[in-house]
Amino acid sequence: MFLRKKLDKQISKSDIFSLALGAIIGWGAFVLPGDLFLSQIGLQNTIIGMSLGALIMIIIEKNYGFMLSKHAVAGGEYAFTYYSFGRHHALICAWFLGLAYISIVPLNATALSLIAKSMFPGLLEKGFLYSIAGYKVYIGEILVASLALVLFAYFNIKGVKIASALQKVMTMFLVGIVFLLLFMVLNNPEIGNSNISTYLGFSKLSIPKILKILTIAPFAYVGFDCIPQAAEELDFSPKKASKLAMLSIIVGCLIYIMLNIITAFAFTQEMILSSKIDWATGDAVELLLGKIGLYSLGISLLMAIVAGINGFYMAASRILFALSRAGAINSWFSELDKKTKTPKNATLFVMAVSLITPWFGRSVLLWVVNMASIGAVIGYLYTSIAAYKLAKKENDKTIKVTGLLGAIFSTSFCVLLLFPGLRTSLTMPSYIALIAWAILGIVFYRKQAKGYKDMKKETLDKLILNKDSKKLKNVG
């Protein structure tokens, strides 16, 4: 007889909403207006692309909500995939999804240096070590990123309540400041429309550019799928969690659009491309609203970064916990803190891996993260097909449609990212990282997962889904 470890139900509605939204809005929302959206895509194409991307994510989330209502357990997509396709597919899904979640933690931590470079030039550029792929690595930046990683690992281990309370405060500041800044820009009579008007007009519309934005949607909105990872800890109905996930996608889309509008009021596309603008959105806010506006934006960016660290710590540790509980990886990962009942060892592992990555610089880390976006898409694909299969069995016409659409969209994302030669495809370093991770997964499966492969289905049903096989009607 075995003892199934379980997590306590401690997460409220406001907790889960702030978890999802804080994970969605990371450093990219503040940096991409200058680096990609306005400089290469244009305001109209960005708004259309991000809105369509949000709509697609809401359709995919419908599938998540449907599966979550059936299996509200830690692991999310891992459990959904196991139910519909069995243990082997479940492990493939979790292998790539786990990498996506884990890699985003240090990506957010290293983004702290972006704030310092823009607001306090030279502050962290102390103790130059070396350059990797054109990125200069400084000990000052590594120390700050490491401090953030250790601090939020501590908060997560000390309990869901502490981590969730911090997430709510950070998300409130993040959203509130962006809304306030846009309100101030729109209501300032001294700010004209001459710059933003250059982005408008039918001739500015471009389907290829809109498609380019759509390809980053899985990465831009990754975060709503953190909710299924924490499903076992919800103290309310999973159906309500699904509605909150949709709301987080909508608010996240608005934040992306608002930051682009603010930037467009200050700079034309030509200005961004021709002048030496390090941080277009930051420079725009300073130009329009002064230093107070810039510092306010800096606080909002800081909240976005640390909320992302916190949110993906929770998501990554839960999927590792679920894998360990099922016997797919070492039982060490499913050890819980004696007082707080949180996945202590899984959190420590995420922290340890994350502490290594800043030493390689952001360029190398971005290769991994770009590749890891495939992991999020794989999660979307498996969940959508699983929802379709179950909906077909239960004759749920709505979910049959969203499941099929979700599978089509997810497959399209995969093609756009993986097919060589397309503008949207991965770079060669990201392809290499993807192949290396896949090979590592095959080696791991053959060498380390023997117990998992040989385990009785009845045992796995209980460990993964917390259900009796006799009462469970699998569709796979």
CSV table of C-alpha atoms in Angstrom, one decimal:
chain,number,residue,atom,x,y,z
A,1,MET,CA,0.0,0.0,0.0
A,2,PHE,CA,1.3,3.5,-0.9
A,3,LEU,CA,0.7,6.9,0.6
A,4,ARG,CA,-0.2,9.6,-2.0
A,5,LYS,CA,1.3,12.9,-1.0
A,6,LYS,CA,-1.1,15.8,-1.4
A,7,LEU,CA,-1.0,19.6,-1.3
A,8,ASP,CA,-3.3,21.7,1.0
A,9,LYS,CA,-6.1,23.8,-0.5
A,10,GLN,CA,-4.9,27.3,0.3
A,11,ILE,CA,-5.2,29.3,-2.9
A,12,SER,CA,-8.1,31.8,-3.2
A,13,LYS,CA,-9.7,33.4,-6.3
A,14,SER,CA,-7.7,36.6,-6.0
A,15,ASP,CA,-4.6,34.5,-5.5
A,16,ILE,CA,-5.1,32.5,-8.7
A,17,PHE,CA,-5.9,35.6,-10.7
A,18,SER,CA,-2.8,37.4,-9.6
A,19,LEU,CA,-0.7,34.3,-10.2
A,20,ALA,CA,-1.8,34.0,-13.8
A,21,LEU,CA,-1.7,37.7,-14.6
A,22,GLY,CA,1.7,38.2,-12.9
A,23,ALA,CA,3.1,35.3,-14.9
A,24,ILE,CA,1.7,36.6,-18.2
A,25,ILE,CA,3.0,40.2,-17.8
A,26,GLY,CA,6.8,39.8,-17.6
A,27,TRP,CA,9.7,42.0,-18.8
A,28,GLY,CA,8.8,41.5,-22.4
A,29,ALA,CA,5.6,43.7,-22.2
A,30,PHE,CA,7.8,46.6,-21.3
A,31,VAL,CA,10.8,46.0,-23.6
A,32,LEU,CA,9.2,44.7,-26.8
A,33,PRO,CA,7.4,47.9,-27.8
A,34,GLY,CA,10.8,49.3,-28.8
A,35,ASP,CA,12.6,46.1,-29.7
A,36,LEU,CA,9.9,44.5,-31.9
A,37,PHE,CA,6.4,45.8,-31.8
A,38,LEU,CA,6.7,49.4,-32.9
A,39,SER,CA,10.1,49.2,-34.6
A,40,GLN,CA,9.3,46.2,-36.9
A,41,ILE,CA,5.6,45.4,-36.7
A,42,GLY,CA,3.8,48.7,-36.2
A,43,LEU,CA,1.1,49.8,-33.8
A,44,GLN,CA,-2.0,48.6,-35.7
A,45,ASN,CA,-0.5,45.2,-36.6
A,46,THR,CA,0.6,44.7,-33.0
A,47,ILE,CA,-2.9,45.5,-31.6
A,48,ILE,CA,-4.5,43.2,-34.1
A,49,GLY,CA,-2.0,40.5,-33.6
A,50,MET,CA,-2.0,40.6,-29.8
A,51,SER,CA,-5.8,40.7,-29.7
A,52,LEU,CA,-6.1,37.7,-32.1
A,53,GLY,CA,-3.5,36.0,-30.0
A,54,ALA,CA,-5.5,36.6,-26.8
A,55,LEU,CA,-8.6,35.2,-28.5
A,56,ILE,CA,-6.7,32.1,-29.5
A,57,MET,CA,-5.4,31.7,-26.0
A,58,ILE,CA,-9.0,32.1,-24.6
A,59,ILE,CA,-10.2,29.3,-26.9
A,60,ILE,CA,-7.3,27.1,-25.8
A,61,GLU,CA,-8.1,28.0,-22.2
A,62,LYS,CA,-11.6,26.7,-22.6
A,63,ASN,CA,-10.0,23.4,-23.2
A,64,TYR,CA,-7.9,23.8,-20.1
A,65,GLY,CA,-11.0,24.7,-18.1
A,66,PHE,CA,-12.9,21.7,-19.3
A,67,MET,CA,-10.0,19.3,-18.4
A,68,LEU,CA,-9.4,21.0,-15.1
A,69,SER,CA,-13.1,20.5,-14.1
A,70,LYS,CA,-12.4,16.7,-14.6
A,71,HIS,CA,-8.9,16.5,-13.0
A,72,ALA,CA,-8.1,19.2,-10.5
A,73,VAL,CA,-4.7,17.9,-9.5
A,74,ALA,CA,-1.2,19.2,-9.5
A,75,GLY,CA,0.6,18.8,-12.8
A,76,GLY,CA,-2.1,20.2,-15.0
A,77,GLU,CA,-1.2,19.2,-18.6
A,78,TYR,CA,0.7,16.2,-17.3
A,79,ALA,CA,-2.5,14.8,-15.8
A,80,PHE,CA,-4.7,15.7,-18.8
A,81,THR,CA,-2.3,14.0,-21.2
A,82,TYR,CA,-2.0,10.9,-19.0
A,83,TYR,CA,-5.7,10.5,-18.9
A,84,SER,CA,-6.2,10.7,-22.6
A,85,PHE,CA,-2.9,9.3,-24.0
A,86,GLY,CA,-1.2,7.4,-21.3
A,87,ARG,CA,2.0,7.6,-19.3
A,88,HIS,CA,4.5,8.0,-22.2
A,89,HIS,CA,2.8,10.9,-23.9
A,90,ALA,CA,2.3,12.5,-20.4
A,91,LEU,CA,6.0,12.4,-19.8
A,92,ILE,CA,6.9,13.9,-23.2
A,93,CYS,CA,4.5,16.8,-22.5
A,94,ALA,CA,5.8,17.4,-19.0
A,95,TRP,CA,9.5,17.1,-20.1
A,96,PHE,CA,9.1,20.1,-22.5
A,97,LEU,CA,6.6,22.0,-20.4
A,98,GLY,CA,8.9,21.7,-17.3
A,99,LEU,CA,11.8,23.3,-19.3
A,100,ALA,CA,9.5,26.1,-20.4
A,101,TYR,CA,8.5,27.0,-16.8
A,102,ILE,CA,11.9,26.5,-15.3
A,103,SER,CA,13.7,28.6,-18.0
A,104,ILE,CA,11.4,31.6,-17.5
A,105,VAL,CA,12.4,31.9,-13.8
A,106,PRO,CA,16.0,33.0,-14.5
A,107,LEU,CA,15.0,34.9,-17.6
A,108,ASN,CA,12.9,37.2,-15.4
A,109,ALA,CA,15.6,37.3,-12.7
A,110,THR,CA,18.3,38.5,-15.2
A,111,ALA,CA,15.8,41.1,-16.5
A,112,LEU,CA,16.4,43.0,-13.3
A,113,SER,CA,19.6,44.3,-14.9
A,114,LEU,CA,17.5,45.9,-17.7
A,115,ILE,CA,15.9,48.2,-15.1
A,116,ALA,CA,19.3,49.2,-13.7
A,117,LYS,CA,20.7,49.9,-17.2
A,118,SER,CA,17.8,52.1,-18.1
A,119,MET,CA,17.2,53.9,-14.8
A,120,PHE,CA,20.6,53.7,-13.1
A,121,PRO,CA,23.3,53.3,-15.8
A,122,GLY,CA,26.4,51.5,-14.7
A,123,LEU,CA,25.0,50.6,-11.3
A,124,LEU,CA,25.2,46.8,-11.8
A,125,GLU,CA,27.9,46.8,-14.5
A,126,LYS,CA,30.6,46.1,-11.9
A,127,GLY,CA,33.1,43.3,-12.0
A,128,PHE,CA,33.3,42.4,-15.7
A,129,LEU,CA,33.8,38.7,-16.1
A,130,TYR,CA,33.6,37.8,-19.8
A,131,SER,CA,31.4,38.0,-22.9
A,132,ILE,CA,29.2,35.2,-24.3
A,133,ALA,CA,27.5,35.5,-27.6
A,134,GLY,CA,28.0,39.3,-27.5
A,135,TYR,CA,26.6,39.7,-24.0
A,136,LYS,CA,28.8,41.1,-21.3
A,137,VAL,CA,28.5,39.3,-18.0
A,138,TYR,CA,29.1,41.3,-14.8
A,139,ILE,CA,29.3,39.9,-11.2
A,140,GLY,CA,27.0,42.8,-10.1
A,141,GLU,CA,24.2,41.6,-12.4
A,142,ILE,CA,24.7,38.0,-11.3
A,143,LEU,CA,24.5,38.9,-7.6
A,144,VAL,CA,21.2,40.8,-8.0
A,145,ALA,CA,19.6,38.1,-10.1
A,146,SER,CA,20.8,35.5,-7.6
A,147,LEU,CA,19.4,37.5,-4.6
A,148,ALA,CA,16.0,37.6,-6.2
A,149,LEU,CA,16.1,33.9,-7.0
A,150,VAL,CA,17.0,32.9,-3.5
A,151,LEU,CA,14.5,35.4,-1.9
A,152,PHE,CA,11.5,34.1,-3.9
A,153,ALA,CA,12.5,30.5,-3.4
A,154,TYR,CA,12.4,31.2,0.3
A,155,PHE,CA,9.0,32.8,0.1
A,156,ASN,CA,7.6,29.9,-1.9
A,157,ILE,CA,8.9,27.3,0.5
A,158,LYS,CA,7.6,29.3,3.5
A,159,GLY,CA,4.1,28.8,2.2
A,160,VAL,CA,1.5,29.4,-0.5
A,161,LYS,CA,-0.1,32.1,1.6
A,162,ILE,CA,3.0,34.2,1.7
A,163,ALA,CA,3.8,33.7,-2.0
A,164,SER,CA,0.2,34.5,-3.0
A,165,ALA,CA,0.0,37.6,-0.8
A,166,LEU,CA,3.2,38.9,-2.4
A,167,GLN,CA,1.8,38.1,-5.8
A,168,LYS,CA,-1.4,40.1,-5.2
A,169,VAL,CA,0.5,43.2,-4.1
A,170,MET,CA,3.0,43.0,-7.0
A,171,THR,CA,0.2,42.5,-9.6
A,172,MET,CA,-1.9,45.3,-8.1
A,173,PHE,CA,1.1,47.8,-8.5
A,174,LEU,CA,1.9,46.4,-12.0
A,175,VAL,CA,-1.6,46.9,-13.4
A,176,GLY,CA,-2.5,50.0,-11.5
A,177,ILE,CA,0.6,52.0,-12.6
A,178,VAL,CA,0.2,51.1,-16.3
A,179,PHE,CA,-3.4,52.2,-16.3
A,180,LEU,CA,-2.5,55.4,-14.4
A,181,LEU,CA,0.3,56.2,-16.9
A,182,LEU,CA,-1.9,55.8,-19.9
A,183,PHE,CA,-4.6,57.9,-18.2
A,184,MET,CA,-2.1,60.7,-17.6
A,185,VAL,CA,-0.8,60.5,-21.2
A,186,LEU,CA,-4.3,60.7,-22.7
A,187,ASN,CA,-5.4,63.5,-20.5
A,188,ASN,CA,-2.3,65.7,-20.9
A,189,PRO,CA,-3.3,68.6,-23.3
A,190,GLU,CA,0.4,69.2,-24.1
A,191,ILE,CA,0.8,65.8,-25.7
A,192,GLY,CA,-0.2,65.8,-29.3
A,193,ASN,CA,-1.2,63.0,-31.7
A,194,SER,CA,1.4,63.7,-34.4
A,195,ASN,CA,3.7,60.8,-33.5
A,196,ILE,CA,1.0,58.1,-32.9
A,197,SER,CA,-0.8,59.1,-36.1
A,198,THR,CA,2.1,58.0,-38.2
A,199,TYR,CA,1.3,54.4,-37.2
A,200,LEU,CA,-2.3,54.6,-38.4
A,201,GLY,CA,-3.9,53.9,-41.8
A,202,PHE,CA,-5.0,51.0,-44.0
A,203,SER,CA,-1.7,51.0,-45.8
A,204,LYS,CA,0.1,50.2,-42.6
A,205,LEU,CA,-1.7,46.9,-42.2
A,206,SER,CA,0.4,43.8,-43.0
A,207,ILE,CA,-0.8,40.2,-42.7
A,208,PRO,CA,2.8,38.7,-42.5
A,209,LYS,CA,3.6,41.1,-39.6
A,210,ILE,CA,0.3,40.2,-37.8
A,211,LEU,CA,1.3,36.5,-38.2
A,212,LYS,CA,4.7,37.3,-36.7
A,213,ILE,CA,3.0,38.6,-33.6
A,214,LEU,CA,0.8,35.6,-33.5
A,215,THR,CA,3.8,33.3,-33.3
A,216,ILE,CA,4.9,34.9,-30.0
A,217,ALA,CA,1.4,34.6,-28.5
A,218,PRO,CA,2.3,31.3,-26.8
A,219,PHE,CA,5.2,33.0,-25.1
A,220,ALA,CA,3.4,36.3,-24.5
A,221,TYR,CA,0.5,34.7,-22.8
A,222,VAL,CA,2.2,31.8,-21.1
A,223,GLY,CA,1.1,32.1,-17.5
A,224,PHE,CA,-2.6,31.4,-17.6
A,225,ASP,CA,-1.6,27.8,-17.8
A,226,CYS,CA,0.1,28.1,-14.4
A,227,ILE,CA,-3.4,27.7,-12.9
A,228,PRO,CA,-3.7,24.0,-13.7
A,229,GLN,CA,-0.4,23.4,-12.0
A,230,ALA,CA,-1.9,24.8,-8.8
A,231,ALA,CA,-5.3,23.1,-9.3
A,232,GLU,CA,-4.9,20.8,-6.3
A,233,GLU,CA,-4.5,23.8,-4.0
A,234,LEU,CA,-7.6,25.8,-5.1
A,235,ASP,CA,-10.1,26.4,-2.3
A,236,PHE,CA,-12.9,27.1,-4.8
A,237,SER,CA,-14.5,25.5,-7.9
A,238,PRO,CA,-12.2,24.8,-10.9
A,239,LYS,CA,-14.9,26.3,-13.2
A,240,LYS,CA,-14.4,29.7,-11.5
A,241,ALA,CA,-10.6,29.3,-12.0
A,242,SER,CA,-11.2,28.9,-15.7
A,243,LYS,CA,-13.1,32.2,-15.9
A,244,LEU,CA,-10.3,33.9,-13.9
A,245,ALA,CA,-7.7,32.5,-16.4
A,246,MET,CA,-9.7,34.1,-19.2
A,247,LEU,CA,-9.8,37.4,-17.4
A,248,SER,CA,-6.1,37.3,-16.9
A,249,ILE,CA,-5.5,36.8,-20.6
A,250,ILE,CA,-7.8,39.8,-21.4
A,251,VAL,CA,-6.1,42.1,-18.9
A,252,GLY,CA,-2.7,40.9,-20.0
A,253,CYS,CA,-3.6,41.8,-23.6
A,254,LEU,CA,-4.7,45.3,-22.5
A,255,ILE,CA,-1.4,45.8,-20.7
A,256,TYR,CA,0.6,44.9,-23.8
A,257,ILE,CA,-1.5,47.2,-26.0
A,258,MET,CA,-1.4,50.1,-23.5
A,259,LEU,CA,2.3,50.1,-23.2
A,260,ASN,CA,2.6,50.2,-27.0
A,261,ILE,CA,0.2,53.1,-27.2
A,262,ILE,CA,2.1,55.1,-24.5
A,263,THR,CA,5.4,54.5,-26.5
A,264,ALA,CA,3.8,55.5,-29.8
A,265,PHE,CA,2.7,58.8,-28.4
A,266,ALA,CA,6.4,59.7,-27.9
A,267,PHE,CA,8.2,58.1,-30.8
A,268,THR,CA,7.5,57.3,-34.5
A,269,GLN,CA,8.9,54.2,-36.0
A,270,GLU,CA,11.7,56.2,-37.7
A,271,MET,CA,12.7,57.7,-34.3
A,272,ILE,CA,13.0,54.3,-32.7
A,273,LEU,CA,15.1,52.9,-35.5
A,274,SER,CA,17.3,55.9,-36.1
A,275,SER,CA,18.1,57.2,-32.7
A,276,LYS,CA,20.0,55.7,-29.8
A,277,ILE,CA,17.0,54.6,-27.7
A,278,ASP,CA,17.9,51.9,-25.2
A,279,TRP,CA,14.5,51.4,-23.7
A,280,ALA,CA,11.8,53.0,-25.9
A,281,THR,CA,8.9,52.7,-23.4
A,282,GLY,CA,11.0,54.1,-20.6
A,283,ASP,CA,12.3,57.0,-22.7
A,284,ALA,CA,8.7,57.6,-23.9
A,285,VAL,CA,7.3,57.9,-20.4
A,286,GLU,CA,10.2,60.1,-19.2
A,287,LEU,CA,9.7,62.4,-22.2
A,288,LEU,CA,5.9,62.6,-21.7
A,289,LEU,CA,5.6,62.5,-17.9
A,290,GLY,CA,9.1,63.3,-16.6
A,291,LYS,CA,11.2,61.5,-14.0
A,292,ILE,CA,8.2,60.7,-11.8
A,293,GLY,CA,6.6,58.8,-14.7
A,294,LEU,CA,9.8,57.0,-15.4
A,295,TYR,CA,10.3,55.9,-11.8
A,296,SER,CA,6.6,54.8,-11.7
A,297,LEU,CA,7.1,52.7,-14.8
A,298,GLY,CA,10.3,51.3,-13.3
A,299,ILE,CA,8.3,50.1,-10.3
A,300,SER,CA,5.7,48.6,-12.5
A,301,LEU,CA,8.4,46.7,-14.5
A,302,LEU,CA,10.0,45.6,-11.3
A,303,MET,CA,6.7,44.2,-10.1
A,304,ALA,CA,6.2,42.4,-13.4
A,305,ILE,CA,9.6,40.8,-13.2
A,306,VAL,CA,9.4,39.6,-9.6
A,307,ALA,CA,5.7,38.5,-10.1
A,308,GLY,CA,7.0,36.4,-13.1
A,309,ILE,CA,9.7,34.9,-10.9
A,310,ASN,CA,7.2,34.1,-8.2
A,311,GLY,CA,4.5,32.7,-10.5
A,312,PHE,CA,6.8,30.4,-12.5
A,313,TYR,CA,8.5,29.2,-9.3
A,314,MET,CA,5.0,27.9,-8.3
A,315,ALA,CA,4.3,26.4,-11.7
A,316,ALA,CA,7.7,24.7,-12.2
A,317,SER,CA,7.8,23.3,-8.7
A,318,ARG,CA,4.2,21.8,-9.0
A,319,ILE,CA,4.9,20.0,-12.2
A,320,LEU,CA,8.1,18.5,-10.8
A,321,PHE,CA,6.1,17.5,-7.7
A,322,ALA,CA,3.5,15.8,-9.8
A,323,LEU,CA,6.1,13.9,-11.8
A,324,SER,CA,7.9,12.8,-8.7
A,325,ARG,CA,4.6,11.7,-7.0
A,326,ALA,CA,3.9,9.5,-10.0
A,327,GLY,CA,7.4,7.9,-9.9
A,328,ALA,CA,8.5,9.5,-13.2
A,329,ILE,CA,11.4,11.3,-11.4
A,330,ASN,CA,13.2,10.8,-8.1
A,331,SER,CA,10.9,10.8,-5.0
A,332,TRP,CA,13.2,13.6,-3.5
A,333,PHE,CA,11.3,16.1,-5.7
A,334,SER,CA,8.0,15.4,-4.0
A,335,GLU,CA,9.2,16.0,-0.5
A,336,LEU,CA,7.0,18.6,1.2
A,337,ASP,CA,8.0,21.2,3.8
A,338,LYS,CA,6.8,19.8,7.2
A,339,LYS,CA,5.1,23.0,8.3
A,340,THR,CA,3.8,24.7,5.1
A,341,LYS,CA,3.2,21.5,3.0
A,342,THR,CA,4.8,23.1,-0.1
A,343,PRO,CA,7.1,21.2,-2.6
A,344,LYS,CA,10.3,22.3,-0.8
A,345,ASN,CA,12.8,20.2,-2.7
A,346,ALA,CA,11.3,20.9,-6.1
A,347,THR,CA,11.5,24.6,-5.4
A,348,LEU,CA,15.1,24.3,-4.3
A,349,PHE,CA,15.9,22.4,-7.5
A,350,VAL,CA,14.4,25.2,-9.7
A,351,MET,CA,16.4,27.7,-7.6
A,352,ALA,CA,19.6,25.7,-8.1
A,353,VAL,CA,19.2,25.5,-11.9
A,354,SER,CA,18.2,29.1,-12.1
A,355,LEU,CA,21.3,30.3,-10.1
A,356,ILE,CA,23.5,28.7,-12.8
A,357,THR,CA,22.0,30.3,-15.8
A,358,PRO,CA,22.9,34.0,-15.2
A,359,TRP,CA,26.6,33.0,-15.5
A,360,PHE,CA,25.9,32.3,-19.2
A,361,GLY,CA,24.4,35.7,-20.0
A,362,ARG,CA,21.0,36.6,-21.4
A,363,SER,CA,21.9,35.8,-25.0
A,364,VAL,CA,22.4,32.1,-24.3
A,365,LEU,CA,19.4,32.1,-21.9
A,366,LEU,CA,17.2,33.5,-24.7
A,367,TRP,CA,18.2,30.7,-27.0
A,368,VAL,CA,16.8,28.2,-24.4
A,369,VAL,CA,13.7,30.3,-23.7
A,370,ASN,CA,12.9,30.7,-27.4
A,371,MET,CA,13.2,26.9,-27.8
A,372,ALA,CA,11.2,26.3,-24.6
A,373,SER,CA,8.3,28.2,-26.0
A,374,ILE,CA,7.7,25.0,-28.0
A,375,GLY,CA,7.1,23.4,-24.5
A,376,ALA,CA,4.2,25.7,-23.9
A,377,VAL,CA,2.8,24.9,-27.4
A,378,ILE,CA,3.1,21.2,-26.7
A,379,GLY,CA,1.1,21.6,-23.5
A,380,TYR,CA,-1.6,23.5,-25.5
A,381,LEU,CA,-1.7,20.8,-28.2
A,382,TYR,CA,-2.0,17.9,-25.8
A,383,THR,CA,-4.6,19.6,-23.7
A,384,SER,CA,-6.7,20.6,-26.7
A,385,ILE,CA,-6.7,17.1,-28.2
A,386,ALA,CA,-7.5,15.6,-24.8
A,387,ALA,CA,-10.4,18.0,-24.4
A,388,TYR,CA,-11.7,17.1,-27.9
A,389,LYS,CA,-11.5,13.4,-27.3
A,390,LEU,CA,-13.4,13.6,-24.0
A,391,ALA,CA,-15.9,16.1,-25.3
A,392,LYS,CA,-16.6,13.8,-28.2
A,393,LYS,CA,-17.2,11.0,-25.8
A,394,GLU,CA,-19.5,13.2,-23.7
A,395,ASN,CA,-21.1,14.8,-26.7
A,396,ASP,CA,-20.1,18.3,-25.6
A,397,LYS,CA,-20.4,20.3,-28.8
A,398,THR,CA,-18.8,23.5,-27.6
A,399,ILE,CA,-15.7,21.8,-26.3
A,400,LYS,CA,-15.5,19.6,-29.4
A,401,VAL,CA,-15.2,22.9,-31.4
A,402,THR,CA,-12.7,24.6,-29.1
A,403,GLY,CA,-10.7,21.4,-28.8
A,404,LEU,CA,-10.4,21.1,-32.5
A,405,LEU,CA,-9.6,24.8,-33.0
A,406,GLY,CA,-7.1,24.6,-30.1
A,407,ALA,CA,-5.3,21.6,-31.8
A,408,ILE,CA,-5.2,23.4,-35.1
A,409,PHE,CA,-3.9,26.6,-33.6
A,410,SER,CA,-1.3,24.8,-31.6
A,411,THR,CA,-0.1,22.8,-34.6
A,412,SER,CA,0.1,26.0,-36.6
A,413,PHE,CA,2.3,27.5,-33.8
A,414,CYS,CA,4.6,24.5,-34.0
A,415,VAL,CA,4.9,24.8,-37.8
A,416,LEU,CA,5.6,28.5,-37.6
A,417,LEU,CA,8.3,28.0,-35.0
A,418,LEU,CA,9.9,24.8,-36.3
A,419,PHE,CA,9.7,24.9,-40.1
A,420,PRO,CA,13.2,26.2,-41.3
A,421,GLY,CA,13.4,29.2,-43.5
A,422,LEU,CA,10.3,31.0,-42.2
A,423,ARG,CA,10.7,34.5,-40.6
A,424,THR,CA,9.0,33.1,-37.5
A,425,SER,CA,11.2,30.0,-37.1
A,426,LEU,CA,13.7,29.4,-34.3
A,427,THR,CA,17.3,30.4,-34.7
A,428,MET,CA,20.0,27.8,-35.2
A,429,PRO,CA,21.2,27.9,-31.5
A,430,SER,CA,17.5,27.3,-30.4
A,431,TYR,CA,17.2,24.4,-32.8
A,432,ILE,CA,20.4,22.9,-31.3
A,433,ALA,CA,19.1,23.4,-27.8
A,434,LEU,CA,15.8,21.8,-28.7
A,435,ILE,CA,17.5,18.7,-30.2
A,436,ALA,CA,19.8,18.5,-27.2
A,437,TRP,CA,16.9,18.6,-24.8
A,438,ALA,CA,15.0,15.9,-26.8
A,439,ILE,CA,18.0,13.6,-26.8
A,440,LEU,CA,18.5,14.2,-23.0
A,441,GLY,CA,14.8,13.2,-22.6
A,442,ILE,CA,15.3,10.0,-24.5
A,443,VAL,CA,18.4,9.1,-22.4
A,444,PHE,CA,16.6,9.9,-19.2
A,445,TYR,CA,13.5,7.8,-20.2
A,446,ARG,CA,15.6,4.8,-21.0
A,447,LYS,CA,18.0,5.0,-18.0
A,448,GLN,CA,16.0,6.5,-15.2
A,449,ALA,CA,12.2,5.9,-15.7
A,450,LYS,CA,12.1,2.1,-15.4
A,451,GLY,CA,9.9,2.1,-12.3
A,452,TYR,CA,7.5,4.5,-14.0
A,453,LYS,CA,7.3,2.4,-17.2
A,454,ASP,CA,6.6,-0.8,-15.2
A,455,MET,CA,4.1,0.7,-12.7
A,456,LYS,CA,0.6,-0.7,-12.7
A,457,LYS,CA,-2.0,1.5,-14.4
A,458,GLU,CA,-4.2,1.3,-11.2
A,459,THR,CA,-1.4,2.7,-9.2
A,460,LEU,CA,-0.7,5.5,-11.7
A,461,ASP,CA,-4.3,6.4,-11.9
A,462,LYS,CA,-4.4,7.0,-8.2
A,463,LEU,CA,-1.0,8.8,-8.0
A,464,ILE,CA,-1.6,11.1,-11.0
A,465,LEU,CA,-5.4,11.6,-11.1
A,466,ASN,CA,-6.3,10.6,-7.5
A,467,LYS,CA,-9.0,8.3,-8.9
A,468,ASP,CA,-9.9,4.7,-8.7
A,469,SER,CA,-9.3,2.8,-12.0
A,470,LYS,CA,-12.6,1.0,-11.6
A,471,LYS,CA,-14.5,4.3,-11.6
A,472,LEU,CA,-12.2,6.0,-14.2
A,473,LYS,CA,-13.3,5.8,-17.8
A,474,ASN,CA,-10.2,6.7,-19.8
A,475,VAL,CA,-10.6,7.9,-23.3
A,476,GLY,CA,-7.0,7.0,-24.4
